[in-house]
Amino acid sequence: MVRQIRQCRHRYELMGDSTLSFQILNIVLYGRARGQFRNVELKPGALNIITGGSKTGKSALIDIVEYCMADDQCKIAEGVIRKAVLWVGVRLQIRDGQVFIARKLPSRGKVAQSEIHYETGSKVRIPDLGSLRANISVEGLKNRLSAHAGILENIHQPPAGHTRSPVAATIRHALYFLFQPQDEIISKKHLFHRQSEPYMPQTIKDVFPFFLGAVSDDYVRLSSELRNLKRKLKLRLQKLSEHDSVRGSGLSRAVSLLAEARDTGLYRPATTPDIWEECVAALQGIQSAPFEPEEELFSEDGELERLREEKRKLGSELRRLKEECKAAQSFADDKTSFSRQAVSHVRRLESVGLFKAPGSDSPRCPLCQTPLEQLELPGLSDLKESLHKMNDQIRGVEERSPQLDRLIREFREKIDDKKEELKSNRESMEAVISSRDRLRKIKDQATRRAHVLGRIGLYLESLPPLEDHGELKREIEEMKSRISSIERQLDNETVQDRLDSILSRIDRDIGKWAEQLGLEHSENPMRLDKKKLLVVADSPEGPIPMDSMGSGENWVGYHLIALFALHNHFTKTDRPVPRFLFVDQPSQVYFPADKDLGGAMENIRDEDREAVARMFKLACEVAESLAPNFQIVVTDHADIAEKWFQDRVVERWRDKDKLVPVSWSSR
């Protein structure tokens, strides 16, 4: 997020107070071997001619520049450049400084490379290969170049009923008007760069109004304001409708609620207001008053609750006493059982008296007549001691029996008392419950009051805020006025009218230059058809589009003059389009490669030489008329031996002189 904010800030700092744009100062190549560097210098605000033979790299210059301007694909053909060059770059002249962009060429099998070096300053030195660092993304570069070109936020909204998505113009869309490769400038069906690609014609049509200036630069801001105003207006209209509805039909409901409040004792006045606002105020007063049920409801209901609480406590105490009495009784039963068993055991032990001590006259067991010395029997003294202990225990239990019996009697007496208290409590509750009819009536009255208060609260909550009716209407009128003003600025018909007005001035230049080049049908009014994206001649017999005109001379000529006319408009009206036009091989229809003998045109017809000369002279005139704000770069076979032409040649690639030095590919 911080990085995005910084990018936006940087973008608008670059834009300053006016539209920006840029021209090309250098096209550079970095070889794969150490120290290999190629620099093609261009002059801003002038016609730059690079002349040379076939297969010298002229046509690759457009692909290099476009690749460095955030293209999604590298269109540089597989061959010498892709094998020998590692990075390509361009240095641009912007309003307040320079920009250098270098981009690494993709390896074989890849369509692009994301490693991009970007730097800007008042004057940027072209770095060496070792200084190149990837420091910006393709999307980031696109945003920076859009800012350098002066492309503000914009959007094209398709007309109602169309399903295509809105289009926001960027630097990538501006390139449609900047390049004319060899195969495009000869086309009779397509006027602009990449127009032959799928869906591209419609995209060009969508961004055309923005770049020409038919829509304002703050189109996005106005569109956003329009959406917000319409949303707010809808809410205001709903509120006004609610106010009118409430005031119209809400009086009867308010009066009805006041009548219910009076019936339940919540509203005391004998008369009811007949004005809605007064009724609402009365209902608000009822809602804000404290609601206190009758005292007798509290007293009656409170006594019943006390008796119920007393019953609960008495029942709890009764259960406790019964459990304690049961435990005591169980202990008494266990004592009786112990005494019974102990007495029985004592009686058995008393039979020890049948025995005499050893050495007596009767030394035999009275039961089996076995001599006592032969039996393993406890000692006589042990048996007597056990008998003595048992007698003591029996006496102890018998001594405690009266205490246990007394405790059990006390528990039973307490249980009887609690039962009497429960009986009295039940009789008291029955006496209170006998008056339940009156209590029920009291409760019903309280319930009715609570119900009426709830309905009053619901009604008041459903009411819209009671704002000033006149103020609300004034806001609505102001919003409607502003919406109408914005809609007029954004109206599609208005845009089309402005677009037609702009194109009419462009058409005037096209017609003038068509006559200057001696093109076919130039005696007729000429126009740039915004729907077909072609130049059309309006003859007495009907319109003649470019694709119905014969000869490559016409197709090349109309390409040139249409683009010259557009850039004349872009430059003079300060539109956000880079200030250069890059054209490849415009003389090919007059001067094919097989007739190229060192660039001289002795082998072609005089009228063809004159046509080529007229074409270059027109390019020179256009550049000079817009200097220093417009640059034209032409790569061609032609090398006219005249001073005006030679003064504008910046590179001549013949023999071993090429874009990529021969030494790079020979290693």
XYZ file of C-alpha atoms in Angstrom:
667
model
C 0.000 0.000 0.000
C 2.832 2.425 0.881
C 4.528 1.689 -2.419
C 1.276 2.375 -4.318
C 0.846 5.700 -2.527
C 4.419 6.698 -3.386
C 3.873 5.724 -7.018
C 0.711 7.828 -7.201
C 2.472 10.785 -5.569
C 5.395 10.442 -7.969
C 3.028 10.224 -10.894
C 1.290 13.481 -10.107
C 4.556 15.230 -9.271
C 5.709 14.315 -12.757
C 2.540 15.665 -14.316
C 2.805 19.095 -12.725
C 0.389 21.717 -13.956
C 0.092 20.681 -17.603
C 0.032 17.688 -19.861
C 3.385 16.003 -20.345
C 4.799 13.858 -23.091
C 8.120 12.618 -24.394
C 10.364 11.983 -27.386
C 13.151 9.484 -28.081
C 16.770 10.524 -27.546
C 18.561 7.189 -27.818
C 17.991 3.551 -28.686
C 20.681 1.363 -27.126
C 21.725 -2.269 -27.284
C 23.865 -4.195 -24.798
C 25.727 -7.170 -26.241
C 26.175 -10.445 -24.422
C 29.952 -10.094 -24.436
C 31.649 -7.697 -22.042
C 31.746 -4.086 -23.204
C 29.503 -4.506 -26.271
C 27.390 -1.354 -26.525
C 25.442 0.174 -29.452
C 23.900 3.627 -29.306
C 21.559 5.105 -31.923
C 21.142 8.831 -31.258
C 18.011 10.643 -32.405
C 17.166 14.342 -32.542
C 14.048 15.533 -30.690
C 11.664 17.890 -32.448
C 12.853 16.933 -35.923
C 12.678 14.398 -38.755
C 15.200 11.575 -38.158
C 16.008 9.321 -41.106
C 17.795 5.992 -40.742
C 18.590 4.700 -44.187
C 20.100 1.346 -45.017
C 19.918 -1.874 -46.902
C 17.920 -5.012 -46.216
C 18.634 -7.107 -43.125
C 20.490 -4.351 -41.323
C 18.056 -4.123 -38.392
C 15.980 -1.105 -39.409
C 12.627 -2.804 -38.879
C 13.674 -4.062 -35.456
C 13.875 -0.522 -34.042
C 10.091 -0.221 -33.677
C 9.959 -3.580 -31.886
C 12.773 -2.516 -29.537
C 11.127 0.779 -28.604
C 7.722 -0.845 -28.122
C 9.231 -3.605 -25.960
C 10.849 -0.956 -23.742
C 7.485 0.769 -23.395
C 5.896 -1.999 -21.315
C 4.797 -4.322 -24.102
C 3.555 -7.691 -22.899
C 5.458 -9.465 -25.659
C 8.852 -9.102 -27.263
C 8.195 -8.909 -31.010
C 11.873 -8.711 -31.962
C 12.348 -11.477 -34.496
C 14.474 -14.520 -33.695
C 17.853 -13.990 -35.317
C 20.975 -11.910 -34.871
C 19.507 -9.490 -32.320
C 18.015 -12.154 -30.045
C 21.286 -14.124 -30.188
C 23.802 -11.301 -29.760
C 21.930 -8.774 -27.568
C 21.241 -9.199 -23.848
C 19.451 -5.916 -22.990
C 17.818 -3.178 -25.069
C 17.004 0.324 -23.893
C 15.692 3.765 -24.749
C 16.405 7.183 -23.316
C 13.462 9.574 -23.427
C 13.239 13.347 -23.200
C 10.395 14.425 -20.906
C 9.336 17.964 -19.983
C 11.612 18.453 -17.002
C 14.303 15.868 -17.551
C 15.092 12.481 -18.983
C 14.122 8.870 -18.465
C 16.155 5.775 -19.225
C 14.507 2.360 -19.600
C 16.334 -0.897 -20.288
C 14.739 -4.310 -20.565
C 16.304 -7.702 -20.752
C 15.494 -9.776 -23.825
C 13.689 -13.042 -23.136
C 15.457 -16.332 -23.514
C 14.462 -18.637 -26.336
C 10.929 -19.955 -25.972
C 9.729 -17.078 -23.765
C 7.577 -14.201 -24.992
C 8.847 -11.517 -22.583
C 11.154 -10.752 -19.677
C 10.125 -8.949 -16.504
C 13.601 -7.597 -15.635
C 13.371 -3.833 -16.261
C 15.793 -1.057 -15.319
C 14.193 2.380 -14.851
C 15.701 5.690 -13.785
C 14.822 9.334 -14.181
C 16.456 12.682 -13.502
C 17.141 16.083 -14.951
C 19.789 14.425 -17.114
C 20.274 10.656 -17.116
C 23.537 9.096 -18.177
C 23.180 5.892 -20.177
C 24.481 3.220 -17.775
C 26.839 0.419 -18.675
C 25.703 -3.208 -18.626
C 27.032 -3.848 -15.132
C 24.879 -1.042 -13.700
C 21.563 -2.392 -14.973
C 19.282 -3.554 -12.182
C 15.705 -4.789 -12.263
C 13.870 -2.165 -10.191
C 10.368 -1.902 -11.650
C 7.596 -4.211 -12.837
C 5.916 -4.125 -16.234
C 2.773 -2.707 -14.641
C 4.798 -0.124 -12.741
C 6.578 0.909 -15.935
C 3.252 1.245 -17.690
C 2.028 3.576 -14.939
C 5.207 5.680 -15.057
C 5.112 6.048 -18.839
C 1.410 6.925 -18.685
C 2.305 9.662 -16.201
C 5.165 10.940 -18.391
C 2.744 11.082 -21.315
C 0.239 12.981 -19.137
C -2.478 10.337 -19.245
C -4.780 11.126 -16.352
C -7.245 8.662 -14.903
C -9.891 8.079 -17.523
C -12.447 5.532 -18.570
C -14.668 4.857 -21.542
C -18.119 3.647 -20.555
C -19.776 1.694 -23.407
C -23.255 2.932 -24.363
C -26.231 1.399 -22.564
C -27.053 -2.086 -23.813
C -23.471 -2.995 -24.731
C -21.867 -5.897 -22.878
C -18.195 -5.001 -23.265
C -16.281 -3.772 -20.236
C -15.214 -0.147 -19.705
C -11.742 0.733 -21.021
C -9.216 2.963 -19.245
C -6.616 4.434 -21.608
C -2.939 3.906 -20.732
C 0.382 4.333 -22.514
C -0.224 1.002 -24.209
C -3.261 2.472 -25.984
C -1.334 5.563 -27.048
C 1.070 3.345 -28.984
C -1.646 2.718 -31.602
C -0.877 6.194 -32.938
C 2.940 6.026 -32.669
C 4.134 3.107 -34.780
C 3.770 2.080 -38.390
C 5.789 -1.089 -39.085
C 6.516 -2.133 -42.654
C 3.582 -4.527 -42.929
C 1.086 -2.044 -41.431
C 1.876 1.070 -43.457
C 1.092 -0.831 -46.666
C -2.230 -2.204 -45.376
C -5.414 -1.088 -47.114
C -7.699 -2.483 -44.398
C -6.093 -1.183 -41.210
C -4.925 2.329 -40.474
C -3.522 2.064 -36.947
C -0.870 -0.002 -35.193
C -2.172 -3.449 -34.103
C -5.589 -2.717 -35.583
C -5.582 -6.128 -37.282
C -5.442 -7.991 -33.956
C -8.654 -9.510 -32.507
C -10.855 -7.057 -30.565
C -8.353 -4.272 -31.144
C -10.513 -2.126 -33.499
C -13.155 -1.710 -30.797
C -10.525 -0.845 -28.202
C -9.109 1.833 -30.494
C -12.605 3.248 -30.996
C -13.172 3.292 -27.238
C -9.978 5.253 -26.419
C -10.177 7.488 -29.499
C -12.428 10.144 -27.832
C -10.089 10.436 -24.853
C -6.875 10.904 -26.836
C -8.533 13.351 -29.225
C -9.968 15.348 -26.325
C -13.648 14.707 -27.000
C -13.999 13.748 -23.342
C -12.541 15.861 -20.560
C -9.454 14.759 -18.682
C -11.440 14.666 -15.446
C -13.922 12.220 -16.972
C -13.310 9.661 -14.209
C -13.798 12.247 -11.462
C -17.020 13.469 -13.016
C -18.270 9.917 -13.542
C -17.587 9.088 -9.903
C -19.285 12.304 -8.756
C -22.274 11.510 -10.947
C -22.653 8.029 -9.434
C -22.440 9.414 -5.885
C -24.913 12.201 -6.610
C -27.428 9.783 -8.111
C -27.135 7.519 -5.092
C -27.627 10.446 -2.674
C -30.511 11.827 -4.736
C -32.263 8.469 -4.578
C -31.998 8.478 -0.784
C -33.265 12.070 -0.560
C -36.229 11.287 -2.816
C -37.084 8.241 -0.710
C -36.963 10.388 2.425
C -39.196 13.031 0.830
C -41.641 10.345 -0.267
C -41.711 8.935 3.252
C -42.370 12.391 4.701
C -45.228 13.005 2.281
C -46.659 9.546 2.889
C -46.419 9.862 6.655
C -48.031 13.283 6.686
C -50.773 12.126 4.330
C -51.784 8.761 5.754
C -50.008 8.696 9.120
C -52.448 10.982 10.996
C -55.163 8.333 11.339
C -52.681 5.809 12.749
C -51.302 8.316 15.247
C -54.838 9.231 16.392
C -55.681 5.534 16.766
C -52.630 4.949 18.957
C -53.566 7.915 21.164
C -57.069 6.458 21.578
C -55.608 3.137 22.729
C -53.298 4.960 25.110
C -56.260 6.836 26.611
C -58.217 3.574 27.024
C -55.394 2.024 29.056
C -54.801 5.156 31.128
C -51.530 6.143 29.476
C -52.952 9.336 27.928
C -55.044 11.667 30.096
C -56.186 14.606 27.879
C -59.838 14.407 26.844
C -59.230 15.655 23.274
C -56.889 14.361 20.575
C -54.809 16.706 18.340
C -55.806 16.856 14.666
C -52.314 17.797 13.388
C -49.865 14.975 12.660
C -46.837 16.688 14.202
C -48.787 17.303 17.468
C -49.940 13.677 17.542
C -46.348 12.502 17.133
C -45.231 14.832 19.934
C -47.969 13.410 22.223
C -46.907 9.836 21.420
C -43.277 10.739 22.129
C -44.373 12.136 25.507
C -46.190 8.879 26.342
C -43.147 6.852 25.356
C -40.790 8.927 27.476
C -43.024 8.832 30.630
C -42.070 6.145 33.209
C -44.364 3.092 33.227
C -45.220 1.904 36.791
C -47.685 -1.006 37.373
C -50.310 -0.583 40.128
C -49.244 -0.957 43.773
C -51.822 -3.651 44.431
C -50.288 -5.776 41.710
C -47.058 -5.637 43.606
C -48.707 -6.242 47.028
C -50.911 -9.152 45.957
C -48.343 -10.795 43.866
C -45.665 -10.115 46.502
C -47.599 -11.953 49.248
C -48.106 -14.933 47.021
C -44.433 -15.013 46.242
C -43.602 -14.824 49.969
C -45.864 -17.770 50.729
C -44.349 -19.762 47.905
C -40.875 -19.051 49.235
C -41.987 -20.040 52.756
C -43.462 -23.277 51.407
C -40.216 -24.066 49.651
C -38.193 -23.529 52.841
C -40.618 -25.550 55.012
C -40.553 -28.417 52.535
C -36.775 -28.355 52.512
C -36.597 -28.414 56.339
C -39.170 -31.240 56.529
C -37.142 -33.370 54.137
C -33.998 -32.738 56.197
C -35.722 -33.751 59.471
C -37.132 -36.893 57.901
C -33.708 -37.900 56.634
C -32.093 -37.302 60.072
C -34.878 -39.210 61.844
C -34.503 -42.059 59.383
C -30.752 -42.166 60.043
C -31.328 -42.275 63.829
C -33.945 -44.987 63.472
C -31.601 -46.993 61.301
C -28.891 -46.667 63.958
C -31.355 -47.844 66.638
C -32.290 -50.847 64.528
C -28.605 -51.686 64.059
C -28.131 -51.451 67.888
C -30.995 -53.871 68.574
C -29.600 -56.305 66.030
C -26.141 -56.047 67.656
C -27.539 -56.714 71.155
C -29.464 -59.709 69.924
C -26.417 -61.220 68.268
C -24.136 -60.396 71.191
C -26.445 -62.057 73.753
C -26.581 -65.175 71.650
C -22.800 -65.256 71.475
C -22.478 -64.802 75.241
C -24.759 -67.730 75.856
C -22.596 -69.919 73.697
C -19.495 -68.803 75.555
C -21.117 -69.564 78.917
C -20.858 -73.265 78.038
C -17.208 -72.945 79.028
C -18.440 -73.719 82.512
C -18.858 -77.314 81.461
C -15.089 -77.670 81.341
C -12.720 -78.234 84.170
C -9.161 -77.160 84.266
C -6.504 -79.518 82.983
C -5.440 -82.139 85.556
C -8.968 -82.492 86.917
C -10.904 -85.715 87.200
C -12.701 -85.159 83.930
C -10.043 -84.560 81.322
C -12.302 -85.536 78.358
C -14.561 -83.493 75.989
C -18.193 -83.987 77.039
C -19.254 -84.130 73.343
C -16.776 -86.482 71.722
C -15.059 -87.927 74.844
C -11.690 -87.047 73.297
C -8.985 -86.337 75.859
C -8.600 -82.602 76.072
C -4.872 -82.684 75.695
C -5.401 -84.173 72.231
C -7.629 -81.255 71.054
C -6.358 -77.858 69.768
C -8.662 -75.573 71.846
C -8.213 -71.972 73.002
C -7.196 -71.635 76.537
C -9.882 -71.460 79.146
C -8.633 -68.146 80.289
C -8.991 -66.724 76.727
C -12.608 -67.793 76.541
C -13.436 -66.232 79.857
C -11.779 -62.982 78.816
C -13.856 -62.868 75.580
C -17.019 -63.521 77.568
C -16.174 -60.675 79.907
C -15.670 -58.202 76.971
C -18.944 -59.160 75.356
C -20.867 -58.555 78.576
C -19.267 -55.103 78.877
C -20.275 -54.181 75.275
C -23.838 -55.312 75.812
C -24.113 -53.203 78.943
C -22.707 -50.147 77.025
C -25.273 -50.463 74.244
C -28.125 -50.917 76.680
C -27.003 -47.849 78.641
C -27.146 -45.645 75.434
C -30.504 -46.871 74.153
C -32.588 -44.334 76.173
C -30.615 -41.399 74.647
C -31.136 -42.667 71.088
C -34.834 -43.200 71.689
C -35.145 -39.619 72.997
C -33.410 -38.235 69.882
C -35.784 -40.130 67.603
C -38.779 -38.754 69.563
C -37.468 -35.197 69.153
C -37.087 -35.655 65.380
C -40.658 -36.949 65.123
C -41.973 -34.023 67.132
C -40.160 -31.532 64.854
C -41.494 -33.312 61.766
C -45.027 -32.978 63.134
C -44.430 -29.245 63.762
C -43.207 -28.683 60.162
C -46.233 -30.509 58.834
C -48.456 -28.155 60.805
C -46.567 -25.134 59.435
C -46.933 -26.456 55.881
C -50.630 -26.907 56.468
C -50.920 -23.303 57.655
C -48.902 -22.116 54.641
C -51.161 -24.030 52.273
C -54.240 -22.487 53.868
C -52.722 -18.981 53.486
C -51.880 -19.611 49.811
C -55.397 -20.819 49.156
C -56.701 -17.605 50.672
C -54.484 -15.510 48.348
C -55.281 -17.609 45.286
C -58.992 -17.166 46.002
C -58.526 -13.550 44.892
C -56.815 -14.460 41.560
C -59.633 -13.057 39.428
C -58.976 -9.560 40.677
C -55.196 -10.121 40.379
C -55.615 -11.383 36.823
C -57.513 -8.250 35.884
C -54.731 -6.106 37.297
C -52.136 -8.070 35.318
C -54.178 -7.874 32.138
C -54.327 -4.088 32.464
C -50.551 -3.873 32.865
C -50.055 -6.171 29.883
C -52.321 -4.024 27.728
C -50.413 -0.897 28.670
C -47.085 -2.550 27.835
C -48.529 -3.692 24.503
C -49.747 -0.200 23.609
C -46.391 1.295 24.577
C -44.660 -1.244 22.341
C -46.860 -0.297 19.372
C -46.231 3.392 19.993
C -42.463 2.769 20.103
C -42.559 0.745 16.875
C -44.528 3.480 15.115
C -42.178 6.241 16.247
C -39.112 4.206 15.216
C -40.566 3.701 11.741
C -40.872 7.445 11.158
C -38.155 9.170 9.080
C -36.136 11.912 10.793
C -38.319 14.970 11.045
C -36.059 17.268 9.013
C -37.136 20.556 7.570
C -39.293 19.787 4.557
C -38.165 22.859 2.633
C -34.460 22.202 3.224
C -34.837 18.655 1.918
C -36.498 19.899 -1.265
C -33.775 22.488 -1.763
C -31.076 19.795 -1.520
C -32.925 17.664 -4.062
C -33.155 20.512 -6.546
C -29.447 21.320 -6.196
C -28.534 17.677 -6.750
C -30.737 17.444 -9.840
C -29.143 20.565 -11.280
C -25.599 19.261 -10.710
C -26.490 15.849 -12.151
C -27.894 17.460 -15.283
C -24.732 19.537 -15.680
C -22.445 16.496 -15.371
C -24.619 14.392 -17.651
C -24.378 17.061 -20.335
C -20.592 16.903 -20.069
C -20.581 13.107 -20.157
C -23.487 12.660 -22.541
C -22.588 10.265 -25.339
C -24.232 12.493 -27.943
C -22.268 15.474 -26.657
C -19.075 13.432 -26.851
C -19.918 12.404 -30.403
C -20.600 16.007 -31.376
C -17.257 17.112 -29.952
C -15.537 14.171 -31.614
C -17.082 15.073 -34.976
C -15.968 18.670 -34.523
C -12.373 17.592 -33.815
C -12.340 15.152 -36.704
C -13.617 17.812 -39.091
C -10.454 19.853 -38.423
C -8.295 16.748 -38.809
C -10.102 15.934 -42.056
C -9.158 19.345 -43.400
C -5.443 18.538 -42.978
C -5.914 15.090 -44.512
C -7.535 16.605 -47.598
C -4.838 19.285 -47.935
C -1.966 16.802 -47.670
C -3.644 14.255 -49.941
C -3.565 16.860 -52.712
C 0.046 17.722 -51.860
C 1.058 14.054 -52.287
C -1.070 13.689 -55.417
C -3.025 10.731 -54.040
C -5.950 9.221 -55.887
C -9.390 10.697 -55.013
C -7.727 13.718 -53.369
C -10.022 15.993 -55.399
C -12.863 14.867 -53.117
C -13.469 15.811 -49.467
C -11.503 13.466 -47.237
C -12.384 12.263 -43.747
C -11.193 9.904 -41.055
C -14.070 7.482 -40.406
C -14.212 6.884 -36.645
C -16.317 3.744 -37.088
C -14.353 2.001 -39.828
C -11.012 3.482 -38.685
C -10.124 4.211 -42.294
C -9.664 7.270 -44.478
C -12.715 7.807 -46.703
C -13.098 9.968 -49.822
C -16.607 11.383 -50.254
C -17.042 11.327 -54.037
C -20.177 12.422 -55.884
C -20.973 8.734 -56.419
C -20.677 7.971 -52.717
C -18.054 7.305 -50.043
C -14.872 5.493 -51.106
C -13.094 3.910 -48.133
C -9.365 3.330 -48.240
C -9.761 -0.416 -48.679
C -11.634 0.278 -51.931
C -8.887 2.487 -53.308
C -6.324 0.961 -55.630
C -2.502 0.905 -55.445
C -0.112 0.713 -52.519
C 0.886 4.329 -53.180
C -2.536 5.452 -51.947
C -2.514 3.156 -48.931
C 0.908 4.331 -47.735
C 0.077 7.944 -48.482
C -3.211 7.905 -46.585
C -1.559 6.166 -43.619
C 1.044 8.932 -43.425
C -1.240 11.918 -43.831
C -3.856 10.523 -41.396
C -1.209 10.039 -38.704
C 0.419 13.393 -39.471
C -2.984 15.065 -39.107
C -3.689 13.268 -35.821
C -0.311 14.234 -34.334
C -0.768 17.792 -35.520
C -3.956 17.831 -33.427
C -2.372 15.972 -30.483
C 0.534 18.410 -30.321
C -1.362 21.658 -30.833
C -4.059 20.740 -28.310
C -1.549 19.289 -25.826
C -3.122 15.835 -25.757
C -1.492 13.065 -23.663
C 0.149 11.213 -26.563
C 3.961 10.768 -26.812
C 5.337 13.314 -29.261
C 6.806 11.008 -31.858
C 5.820 8.908 -34.869
C 7.953 5.924 -35.903
C 7.520 4.767 -39.531
C 9.238 1.845 -41.270
C 9.757 1.581 -45.042
C 7.213 4.136 -46.358
C 8.911 4.143 -49.795
C 8.544 0.389 -50.313
C 5.803 0.747 -52.926
C 8.080 2.967 -55.042
C 11.464 1.641 -54.053
C 11.413 -2.111 -53.331
C 14.422 -3.791 -51.772
C 15.423 -5.531 -54.994
C 16.041 -2.126 -56.636
C 18.103 -0.786 -53.750
C 21.592 0.021 -55.035
C 23.220 1.813 -52.189
C 20.105 3.832 -51.528
C 20.239 5.629 -54.869
C 16.994 5.661 -56.833
C 18.346 5.846 -60.398
C 16.671 2.517 -61.186
C 13.105 3.706 -60.491
C 10.816 5.902 -62.557
C 11.006 9.647 -62.287
C 7.424 9.919 -61.059
C 8.193 7.383 -58.329
C 11.302 9.302 -57.258
C 9.211 12.454 -57.145
C 6.530 10.678 -55.077
C 9.144 9.488 -52.568
C 10.606 12.977 -52.359
C 7.147 14.526 -51.800
C 6.496 12.052 -49.017
C 9.745 12.839 -47.160
C 9.338 16.577 -47.734
C 5.888 16.451 -46.206
C 7.312 14.621 -43.165
C 9.985 17.304 -42.912
C 7.382 20.100 -43.110
C 5.170 18.531 -40.458
C 8.104 18.058 -38.055
C 9.301 21.633 -38.610
C 5.813 23.098 -38.187
C 5.483 21.392 -34.790
C 9.113 21.769 -33.675
C 10.358 21.330 -31.029
C 7.321 19.424 -29.802
C 7.106 16.609 -32.339
C 9.565 14.049 -33.636
C 9.366 11.767 -36.687
C 11.638 8.735 -37.101
C 11.699 7.036 -40.511
C 13.668 3.914 -41.415
C 13.912 3.313 -45.157
C 15.965 2.061 -48.101
C 15.785 5.425 -49.791
C 18.791 7.739 -49.546
C 17.939 10.814 -51.581
C 21.037 12.691 -52.672
C 19.728 16.121 -51.736
C 20.839 18.354 -48.901
C 17.453 18.670 -47.193
C 17.306 14.849 -47.001
C 20.944 14.272 -46.043
C 20.719 16.830 -43.248
C 18.128 14.639 -41.586
C 19.934 11.294 -41.890
C 21.123 10.208 -38.426
C 22.326 6.696 -39.329
C 23.317 5.059 -42.583
C 23.568 1.256 -42.520
C 25.323 -0.065 -45.585
C 27.942 -2.706 -46.143
C 29.094 -3.739 -42.647
C 27.326 -0.949 -40.781
C 24.225 -2.375 -39.092
C 22.179 -2.015 -35.973
C 24.046 -4.951 -34.443
C 27.738 -4.668 -35.286
C 29.067 -7.578 -37.304
C 31.689 -8.221 -34.634
C 28.978 -9.090 -32.093
C 27.631 -11.987 -34.089
C 31.001 -13.233 -35.345
C 32.243 -14.160 -31.881
